[in-house]
PDB file of C-alpha atoms in Angstrom:
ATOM      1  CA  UNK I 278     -68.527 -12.984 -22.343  1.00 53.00           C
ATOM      2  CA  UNK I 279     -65.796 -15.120 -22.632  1.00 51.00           C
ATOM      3  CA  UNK I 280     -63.212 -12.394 -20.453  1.00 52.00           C
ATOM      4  CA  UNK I 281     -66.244 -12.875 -17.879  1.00 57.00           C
ATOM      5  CA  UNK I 282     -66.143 -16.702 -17.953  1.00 55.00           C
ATOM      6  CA  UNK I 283     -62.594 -16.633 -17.503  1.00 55.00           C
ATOM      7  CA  UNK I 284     -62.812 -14.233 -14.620  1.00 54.00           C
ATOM      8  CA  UNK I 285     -65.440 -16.630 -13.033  1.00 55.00           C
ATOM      9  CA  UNK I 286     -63.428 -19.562 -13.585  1.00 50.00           C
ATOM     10  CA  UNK I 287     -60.307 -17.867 -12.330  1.00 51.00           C
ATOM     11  CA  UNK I 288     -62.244 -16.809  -8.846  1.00 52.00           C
ATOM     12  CA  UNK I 289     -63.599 -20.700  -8.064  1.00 56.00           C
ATOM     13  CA  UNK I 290     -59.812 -21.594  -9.038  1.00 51.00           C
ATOM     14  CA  UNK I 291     -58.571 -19.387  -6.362  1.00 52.00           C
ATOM     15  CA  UNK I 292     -61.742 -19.872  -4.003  1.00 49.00           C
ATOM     16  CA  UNK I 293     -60.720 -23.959  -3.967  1.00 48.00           C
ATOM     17  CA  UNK I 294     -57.450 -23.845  -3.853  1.00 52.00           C
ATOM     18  CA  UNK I 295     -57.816 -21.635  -0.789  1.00 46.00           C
ATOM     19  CA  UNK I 296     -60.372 -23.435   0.719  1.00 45.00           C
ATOM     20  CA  UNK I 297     -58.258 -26.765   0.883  1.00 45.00           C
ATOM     21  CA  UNK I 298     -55.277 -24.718   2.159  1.00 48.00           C
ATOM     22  CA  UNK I 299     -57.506 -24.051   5.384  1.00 49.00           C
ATOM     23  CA  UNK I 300     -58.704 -27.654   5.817  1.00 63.00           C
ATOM     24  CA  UNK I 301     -55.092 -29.319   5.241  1.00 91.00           C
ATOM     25  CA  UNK I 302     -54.258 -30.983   8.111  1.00 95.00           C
ATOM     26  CA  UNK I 303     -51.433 -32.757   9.987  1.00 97.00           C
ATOM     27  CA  UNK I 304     -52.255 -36.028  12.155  1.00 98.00           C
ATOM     28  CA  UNK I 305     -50.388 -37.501  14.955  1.00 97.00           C
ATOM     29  CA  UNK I 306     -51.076 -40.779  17.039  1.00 96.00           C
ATOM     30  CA  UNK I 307     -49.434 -41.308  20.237  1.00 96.00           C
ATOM     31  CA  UNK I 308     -49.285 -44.003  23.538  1.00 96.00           C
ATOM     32  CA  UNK I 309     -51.836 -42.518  26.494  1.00 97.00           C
ATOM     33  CA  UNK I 310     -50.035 -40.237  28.447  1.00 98.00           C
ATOM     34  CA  UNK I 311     -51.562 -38.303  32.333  1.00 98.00           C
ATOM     35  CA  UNK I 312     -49.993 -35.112  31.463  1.00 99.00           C
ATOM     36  CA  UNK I 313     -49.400 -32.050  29.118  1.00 99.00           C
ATOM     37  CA  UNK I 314     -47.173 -29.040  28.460  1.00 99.00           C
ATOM     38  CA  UNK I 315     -47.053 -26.781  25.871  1.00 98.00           C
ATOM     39  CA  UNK I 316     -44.941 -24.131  24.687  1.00 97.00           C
ATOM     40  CA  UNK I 317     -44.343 -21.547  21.546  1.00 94.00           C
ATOM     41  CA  UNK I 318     -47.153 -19.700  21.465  1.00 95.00           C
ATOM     42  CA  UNK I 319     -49.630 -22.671  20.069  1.00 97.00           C
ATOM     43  CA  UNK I 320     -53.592 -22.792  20.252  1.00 98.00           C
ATOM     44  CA  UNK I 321     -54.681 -26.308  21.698  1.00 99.00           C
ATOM     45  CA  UNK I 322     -57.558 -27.813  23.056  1.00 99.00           C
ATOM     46  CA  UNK I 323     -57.597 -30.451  24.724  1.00 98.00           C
ATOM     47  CA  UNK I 324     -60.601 -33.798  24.001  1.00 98.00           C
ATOM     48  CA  UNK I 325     -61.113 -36.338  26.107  1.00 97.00           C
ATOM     49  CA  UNK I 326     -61.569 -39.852  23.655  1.00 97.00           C
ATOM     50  CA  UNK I 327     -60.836 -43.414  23.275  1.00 97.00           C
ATOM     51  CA  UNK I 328     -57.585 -42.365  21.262  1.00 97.00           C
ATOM     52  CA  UNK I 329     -54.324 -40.444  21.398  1.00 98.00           C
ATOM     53  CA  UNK I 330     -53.789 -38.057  19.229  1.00 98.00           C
ATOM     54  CA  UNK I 331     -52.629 -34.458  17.829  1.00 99.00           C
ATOM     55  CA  UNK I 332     -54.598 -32.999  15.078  1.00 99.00           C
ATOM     56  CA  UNK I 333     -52.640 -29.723  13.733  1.00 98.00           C
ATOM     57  CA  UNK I 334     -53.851 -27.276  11.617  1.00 98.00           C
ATOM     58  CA  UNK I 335     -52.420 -23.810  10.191  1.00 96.00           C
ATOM     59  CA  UNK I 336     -49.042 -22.042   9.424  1.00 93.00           C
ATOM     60  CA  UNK I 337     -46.809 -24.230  11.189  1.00 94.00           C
ATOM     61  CA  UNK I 338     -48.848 -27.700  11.278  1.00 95.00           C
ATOM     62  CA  UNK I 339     -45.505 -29.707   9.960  1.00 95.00           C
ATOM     63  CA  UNK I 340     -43.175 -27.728  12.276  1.00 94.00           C
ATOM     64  CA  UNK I 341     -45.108 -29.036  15.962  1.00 96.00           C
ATOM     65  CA  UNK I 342     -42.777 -31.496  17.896  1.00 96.00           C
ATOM     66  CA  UNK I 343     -44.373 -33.619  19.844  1.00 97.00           C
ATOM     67  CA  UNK I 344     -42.566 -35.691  22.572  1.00 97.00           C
ATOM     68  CA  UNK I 345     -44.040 -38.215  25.002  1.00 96.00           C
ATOM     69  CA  UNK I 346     -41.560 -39.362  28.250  1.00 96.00           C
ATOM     70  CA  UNK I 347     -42.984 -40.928  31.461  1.00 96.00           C
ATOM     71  CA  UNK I 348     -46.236 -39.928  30.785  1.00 96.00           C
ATOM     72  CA  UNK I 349     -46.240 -36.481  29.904  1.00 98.00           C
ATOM     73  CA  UNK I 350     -46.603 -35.080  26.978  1.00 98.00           C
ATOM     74  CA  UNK I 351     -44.823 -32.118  25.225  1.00 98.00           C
ATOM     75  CA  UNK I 352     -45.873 -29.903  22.121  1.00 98.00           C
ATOM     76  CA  UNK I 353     -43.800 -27.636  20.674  1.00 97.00           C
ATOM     77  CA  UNK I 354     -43.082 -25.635  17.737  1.00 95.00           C
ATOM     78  CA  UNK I 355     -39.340 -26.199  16.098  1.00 91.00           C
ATOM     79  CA  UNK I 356     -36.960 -23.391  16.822  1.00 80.00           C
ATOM     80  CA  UNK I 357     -36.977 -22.140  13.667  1.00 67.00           C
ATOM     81  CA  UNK I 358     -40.685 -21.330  13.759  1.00 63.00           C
ATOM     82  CA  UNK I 359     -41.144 -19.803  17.058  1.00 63.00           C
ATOM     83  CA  UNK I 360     -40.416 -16.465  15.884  1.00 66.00           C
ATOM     84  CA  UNK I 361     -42.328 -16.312  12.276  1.00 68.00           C
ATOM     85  CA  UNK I 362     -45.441 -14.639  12.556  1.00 70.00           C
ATOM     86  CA  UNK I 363     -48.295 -17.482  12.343  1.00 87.00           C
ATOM     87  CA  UNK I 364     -51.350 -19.605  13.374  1.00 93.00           C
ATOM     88  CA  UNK I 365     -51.307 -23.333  14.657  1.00 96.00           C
ATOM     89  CA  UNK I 366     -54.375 -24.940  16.067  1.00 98.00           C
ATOM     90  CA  UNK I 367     -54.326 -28.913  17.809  1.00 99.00           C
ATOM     91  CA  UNK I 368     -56.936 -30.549  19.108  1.00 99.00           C
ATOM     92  CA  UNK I 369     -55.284 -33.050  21.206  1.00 99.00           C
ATOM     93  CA  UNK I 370     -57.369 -36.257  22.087  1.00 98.00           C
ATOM     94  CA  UNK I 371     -56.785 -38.474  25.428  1.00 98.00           C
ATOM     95  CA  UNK I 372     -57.936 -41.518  26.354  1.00 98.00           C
ATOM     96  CA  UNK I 373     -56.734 -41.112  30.014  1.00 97.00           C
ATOM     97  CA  UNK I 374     -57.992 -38.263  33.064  1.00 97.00           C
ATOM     98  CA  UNK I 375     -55.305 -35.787  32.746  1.00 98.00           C
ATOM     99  CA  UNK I 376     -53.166 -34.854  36.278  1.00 97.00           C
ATOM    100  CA  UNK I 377     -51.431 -32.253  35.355  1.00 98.00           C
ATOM    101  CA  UNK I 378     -51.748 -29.593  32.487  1.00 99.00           C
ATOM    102  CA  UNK I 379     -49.028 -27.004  31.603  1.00 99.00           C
ATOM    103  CA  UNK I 380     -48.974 -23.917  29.169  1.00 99.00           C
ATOM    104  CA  UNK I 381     -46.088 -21.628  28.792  1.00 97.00           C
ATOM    105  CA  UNK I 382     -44.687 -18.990  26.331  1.00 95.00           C
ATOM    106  CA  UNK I 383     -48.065 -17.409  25.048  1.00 96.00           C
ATOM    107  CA  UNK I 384     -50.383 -20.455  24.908  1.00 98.00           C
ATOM    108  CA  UNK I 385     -53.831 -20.423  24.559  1.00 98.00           C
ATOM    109  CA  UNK I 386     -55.419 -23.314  26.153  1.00 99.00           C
ATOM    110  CA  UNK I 387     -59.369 -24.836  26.368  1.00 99.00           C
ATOM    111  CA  UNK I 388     -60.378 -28.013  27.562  1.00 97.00           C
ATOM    112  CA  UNK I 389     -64.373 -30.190  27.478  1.00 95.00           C
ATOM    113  CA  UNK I 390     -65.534 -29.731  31.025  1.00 95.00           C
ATOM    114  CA  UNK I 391     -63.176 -32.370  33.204  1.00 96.00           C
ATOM    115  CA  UNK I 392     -64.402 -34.572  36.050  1.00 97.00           C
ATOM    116  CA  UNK I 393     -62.269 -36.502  37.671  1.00 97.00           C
ATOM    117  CA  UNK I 394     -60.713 -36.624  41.457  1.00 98.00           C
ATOM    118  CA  UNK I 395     -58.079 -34.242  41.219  1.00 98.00           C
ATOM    119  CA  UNK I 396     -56.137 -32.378  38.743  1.00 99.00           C
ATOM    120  CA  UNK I 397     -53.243 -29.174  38.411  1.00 99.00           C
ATOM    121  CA  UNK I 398     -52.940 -26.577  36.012  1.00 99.00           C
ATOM    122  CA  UNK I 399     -49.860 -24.066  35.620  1.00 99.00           C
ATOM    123  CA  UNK I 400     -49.960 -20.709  33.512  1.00 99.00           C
ATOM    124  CA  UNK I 401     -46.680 -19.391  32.806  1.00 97.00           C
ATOM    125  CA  UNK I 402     -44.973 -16.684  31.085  1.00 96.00           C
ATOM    126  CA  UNK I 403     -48.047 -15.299  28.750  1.00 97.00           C
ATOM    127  CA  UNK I 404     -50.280 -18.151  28.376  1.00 98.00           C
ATOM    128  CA  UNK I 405     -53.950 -18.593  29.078  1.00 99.00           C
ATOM    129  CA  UNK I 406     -55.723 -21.657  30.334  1.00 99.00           C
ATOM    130  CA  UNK I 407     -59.468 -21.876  30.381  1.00 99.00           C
ATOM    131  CA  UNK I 408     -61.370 -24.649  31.783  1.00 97.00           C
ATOM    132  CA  UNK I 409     -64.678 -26.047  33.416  1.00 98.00           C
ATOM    133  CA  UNK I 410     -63.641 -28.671  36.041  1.00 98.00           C
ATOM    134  CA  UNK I 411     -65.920 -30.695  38.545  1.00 98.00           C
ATOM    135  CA  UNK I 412     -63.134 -32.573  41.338  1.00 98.00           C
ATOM    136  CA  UNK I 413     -62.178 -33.210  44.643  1.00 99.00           C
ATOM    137  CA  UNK I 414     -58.903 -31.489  44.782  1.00 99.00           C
ATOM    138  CA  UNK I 415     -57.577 -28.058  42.525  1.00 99.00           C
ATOM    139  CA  UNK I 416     -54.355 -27.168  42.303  1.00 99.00           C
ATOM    140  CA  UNK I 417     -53.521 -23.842  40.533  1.00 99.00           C
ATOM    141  CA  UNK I 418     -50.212 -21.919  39.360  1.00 99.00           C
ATOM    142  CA  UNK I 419     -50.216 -18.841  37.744  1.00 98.00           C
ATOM    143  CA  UNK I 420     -47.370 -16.912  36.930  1.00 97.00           C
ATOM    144  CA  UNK I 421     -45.172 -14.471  34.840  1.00 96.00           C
ATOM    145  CA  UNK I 422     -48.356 -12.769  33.698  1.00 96.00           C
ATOM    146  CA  UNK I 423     -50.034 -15.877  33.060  1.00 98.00           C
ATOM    147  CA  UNK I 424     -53.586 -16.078  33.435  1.00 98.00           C
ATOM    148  CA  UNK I 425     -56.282 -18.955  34.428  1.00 99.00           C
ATOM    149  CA  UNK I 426     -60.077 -18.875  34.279  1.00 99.00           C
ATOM    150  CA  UNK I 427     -61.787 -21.265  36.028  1.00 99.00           C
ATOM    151  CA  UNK I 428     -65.719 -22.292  36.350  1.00 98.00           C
ATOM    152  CA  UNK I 429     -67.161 -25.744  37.998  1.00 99.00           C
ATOM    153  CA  UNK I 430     -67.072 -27.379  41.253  1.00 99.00           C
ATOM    154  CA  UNK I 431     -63.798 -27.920  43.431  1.00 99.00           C
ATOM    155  CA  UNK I 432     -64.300 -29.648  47.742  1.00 99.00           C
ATOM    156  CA  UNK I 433     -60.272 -27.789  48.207  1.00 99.00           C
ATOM    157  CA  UNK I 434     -58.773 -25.843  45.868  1.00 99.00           C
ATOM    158  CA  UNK I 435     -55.066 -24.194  46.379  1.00 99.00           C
ATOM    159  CA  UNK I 436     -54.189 -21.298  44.156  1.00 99.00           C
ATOM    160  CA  UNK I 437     -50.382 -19.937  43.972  1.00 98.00           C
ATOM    161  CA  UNK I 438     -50.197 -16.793  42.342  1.00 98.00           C
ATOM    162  CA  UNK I 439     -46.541 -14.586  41.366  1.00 95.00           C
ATOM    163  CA  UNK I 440     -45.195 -12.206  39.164  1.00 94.00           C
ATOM    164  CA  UNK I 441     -48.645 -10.541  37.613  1.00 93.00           C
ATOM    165  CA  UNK I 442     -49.954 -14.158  37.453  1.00 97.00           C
ATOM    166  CA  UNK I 443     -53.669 -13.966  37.814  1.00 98.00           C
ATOM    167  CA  UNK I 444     -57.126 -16.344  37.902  1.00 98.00           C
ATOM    168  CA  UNK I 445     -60.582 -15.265  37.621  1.00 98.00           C
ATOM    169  CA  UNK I 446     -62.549 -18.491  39.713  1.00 99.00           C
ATOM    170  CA  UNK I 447     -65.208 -16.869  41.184  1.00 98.00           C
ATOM    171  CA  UNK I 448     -67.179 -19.158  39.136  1.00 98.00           C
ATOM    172  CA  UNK I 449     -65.728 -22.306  40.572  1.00 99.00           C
ATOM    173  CA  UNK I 450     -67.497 -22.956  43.427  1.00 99.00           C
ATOM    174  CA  UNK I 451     -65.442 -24.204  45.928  1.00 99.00           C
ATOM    175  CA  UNK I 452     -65.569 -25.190  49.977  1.00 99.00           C
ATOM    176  CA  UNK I 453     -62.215 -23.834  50.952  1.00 99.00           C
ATOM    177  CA  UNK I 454     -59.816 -22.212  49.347  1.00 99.00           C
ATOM    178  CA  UNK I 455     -56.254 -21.444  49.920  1.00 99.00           C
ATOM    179  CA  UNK I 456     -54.394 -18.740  48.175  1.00 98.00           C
ATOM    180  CA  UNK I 457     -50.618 -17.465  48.116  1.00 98.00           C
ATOM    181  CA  UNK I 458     -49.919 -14.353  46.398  1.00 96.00           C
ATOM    182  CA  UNK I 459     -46.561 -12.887  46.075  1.00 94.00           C
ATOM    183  CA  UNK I 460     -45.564 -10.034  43.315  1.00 90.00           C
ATOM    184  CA  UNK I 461     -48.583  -8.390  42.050  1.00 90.00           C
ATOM    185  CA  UNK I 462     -50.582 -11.636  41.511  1.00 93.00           C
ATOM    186  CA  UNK I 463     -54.560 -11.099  41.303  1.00 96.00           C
ATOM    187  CA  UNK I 464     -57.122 -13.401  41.725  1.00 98.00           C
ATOM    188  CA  UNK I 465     -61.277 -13.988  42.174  1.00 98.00           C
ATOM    189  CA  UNK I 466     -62.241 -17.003  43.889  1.00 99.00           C
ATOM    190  CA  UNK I 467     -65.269 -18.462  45.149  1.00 99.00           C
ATOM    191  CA  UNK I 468     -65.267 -20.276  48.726  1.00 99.00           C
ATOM    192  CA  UNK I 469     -68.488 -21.316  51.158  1.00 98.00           C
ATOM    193  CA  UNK I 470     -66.680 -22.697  54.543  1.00 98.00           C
ATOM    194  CA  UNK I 471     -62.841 -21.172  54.246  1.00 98.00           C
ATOM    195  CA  UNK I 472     -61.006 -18.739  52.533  1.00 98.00           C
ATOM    196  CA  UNK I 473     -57.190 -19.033  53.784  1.00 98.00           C
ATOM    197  CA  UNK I 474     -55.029 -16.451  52.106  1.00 98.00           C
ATOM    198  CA  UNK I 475     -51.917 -14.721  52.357  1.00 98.00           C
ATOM    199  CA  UNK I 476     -51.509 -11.917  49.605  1.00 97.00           C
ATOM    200  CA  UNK I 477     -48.116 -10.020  49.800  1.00 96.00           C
ATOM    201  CA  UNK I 478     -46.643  -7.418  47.475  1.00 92.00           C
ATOM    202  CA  UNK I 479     -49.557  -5.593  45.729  1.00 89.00           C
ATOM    203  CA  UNK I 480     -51.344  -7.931  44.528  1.00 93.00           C
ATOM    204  CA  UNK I 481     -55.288  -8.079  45.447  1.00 97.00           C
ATOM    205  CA  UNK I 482     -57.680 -11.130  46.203  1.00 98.00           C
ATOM    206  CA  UNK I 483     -61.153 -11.036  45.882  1.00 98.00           C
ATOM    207  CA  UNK I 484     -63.504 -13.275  47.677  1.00 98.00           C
ATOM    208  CA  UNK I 485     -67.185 -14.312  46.652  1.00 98.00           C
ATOM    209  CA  UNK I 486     -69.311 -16.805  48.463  1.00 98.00           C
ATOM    210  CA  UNK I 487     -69.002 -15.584  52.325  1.00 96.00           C
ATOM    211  CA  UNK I 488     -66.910 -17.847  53.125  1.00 98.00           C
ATOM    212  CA  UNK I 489     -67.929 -18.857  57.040  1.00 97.00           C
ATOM    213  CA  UNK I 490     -64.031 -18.807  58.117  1.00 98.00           C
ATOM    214  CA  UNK I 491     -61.599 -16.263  57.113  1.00 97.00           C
ATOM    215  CA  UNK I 492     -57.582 -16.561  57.602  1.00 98.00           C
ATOM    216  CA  UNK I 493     -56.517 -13.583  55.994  1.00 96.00           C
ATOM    217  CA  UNK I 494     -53.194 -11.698  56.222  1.00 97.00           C
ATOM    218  CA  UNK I 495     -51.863  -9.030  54.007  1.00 96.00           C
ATOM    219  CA  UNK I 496     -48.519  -7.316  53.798  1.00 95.00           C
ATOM    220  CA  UNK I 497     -46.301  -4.718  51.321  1.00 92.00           C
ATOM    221  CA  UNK I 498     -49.538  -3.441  49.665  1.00 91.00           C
ATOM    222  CA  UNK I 499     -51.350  -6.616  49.326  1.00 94.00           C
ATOM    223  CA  UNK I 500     -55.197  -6.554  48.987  1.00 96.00           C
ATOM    224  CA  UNK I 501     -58.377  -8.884  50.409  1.00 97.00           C
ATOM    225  CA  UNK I 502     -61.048  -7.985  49.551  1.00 97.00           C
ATOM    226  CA  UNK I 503     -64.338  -9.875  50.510  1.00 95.00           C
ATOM    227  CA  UNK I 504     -67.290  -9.409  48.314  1.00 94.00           C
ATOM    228  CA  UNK I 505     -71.292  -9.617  49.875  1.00 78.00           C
TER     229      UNK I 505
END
């Protein structure tokens, strides 16, 4: 009885103390900034409130560098922790409608649906950025196998697409859309009055909506493809 207490004892010990290992927690306030980019692999999300801040969870929660310089913010991991193996989560809170957002080296990015007048986002080298977005204006870089996926509600929206970049919009419903693909980039977008697109070195576009105006031009094994 008493080897079974002990047992029982000795599984709650270990149950707590890793329990409160998973909710520890790192928490950093900041000034309001209009912009973000982030590097090193990280998980963020990104919260619209009536504060700034980073709240960092996981492996390397006391190793993220944050920086803030006209503006823009950056969030990193310290050079000695890019290349452990690991798990860091932020949730990143802003007070301010964000411009411009950035993810590079392996990111994984989410946002809360955004509405606001205009806004850019830029997938680079590995990362993923997922978003809902309701705005006037849409800009959109993808590239260096980075990859975007878009839903919502755009008037223009402007896609430029290299290197195996790619973005899966046909779910953002759009009025005219421009796209530039150079390098294998690949891309679904949505578009009701204009599609204007130039896709050039085997990369392939594919259009949803029936667009009432098509500029199309294709070269080096580049693909349009319009959808009914």
């Amino acid at each position: 009885m008493k080897k079974q207490t002990s047992f029982f004892l000795l599984f709650i010990f270990i149950f707590l103390n890793a329990f409160s290992q998973d909710i520890e927690r790192r928490t950093l306030t900041m000034g309001p900034f209009y912009g973000v980019k982030v590097f090193s692999k990280l998980d963020i999300k990104l919260i619209p409130s009536e504060v700034n801040k980073a709240i960092i969870y996981g492996d390397h929660k006391d190793e993220v560098i944050l920086s803030l310089k006209n503006k823009m913010i950056k969030i990193k991991l310290a050079s000695k922790s890019v290349l452990n193996l690991g798990y860091t989560y932020i949730e990143l809170y802003h007070s301010e409608p964000l411009d411009r957002i950035v993810a590079h080296q392996g990111v994984t990015l989410t946002t809360e649906a955004i509405e606001q007048t205009s806004l850019k986002v830029e997938a680079k080298s590995g990362a993923i950025i997922t978003l809902e977005a309701n705005v006037d204006r849409l800009d959109a870089v993808s590239n260096s196998a980075g990859r975007i996926h878009l839903k919502g509600q755009a008037t223009n929206f402007n896609l430029s697409l290299s290197t195996s970049g790619s973005c899966e919009a046909e779910e953002l419903l759009t009025e005219q859309s421009q796209v530039k693909s150079y390098a294998g980039g690949y891309a679904h977008i949505n578009a009701s009055e204009l599609v204007d697109a130039k896709i050039i070195g085997g990369g392939v576009l594919r259009v949803y909506g029936s667009p009432k105006k098509q500029v199309t031009q294709t070269n080096l094994g580049g693909k349009i493809i319009i959808e009914e």
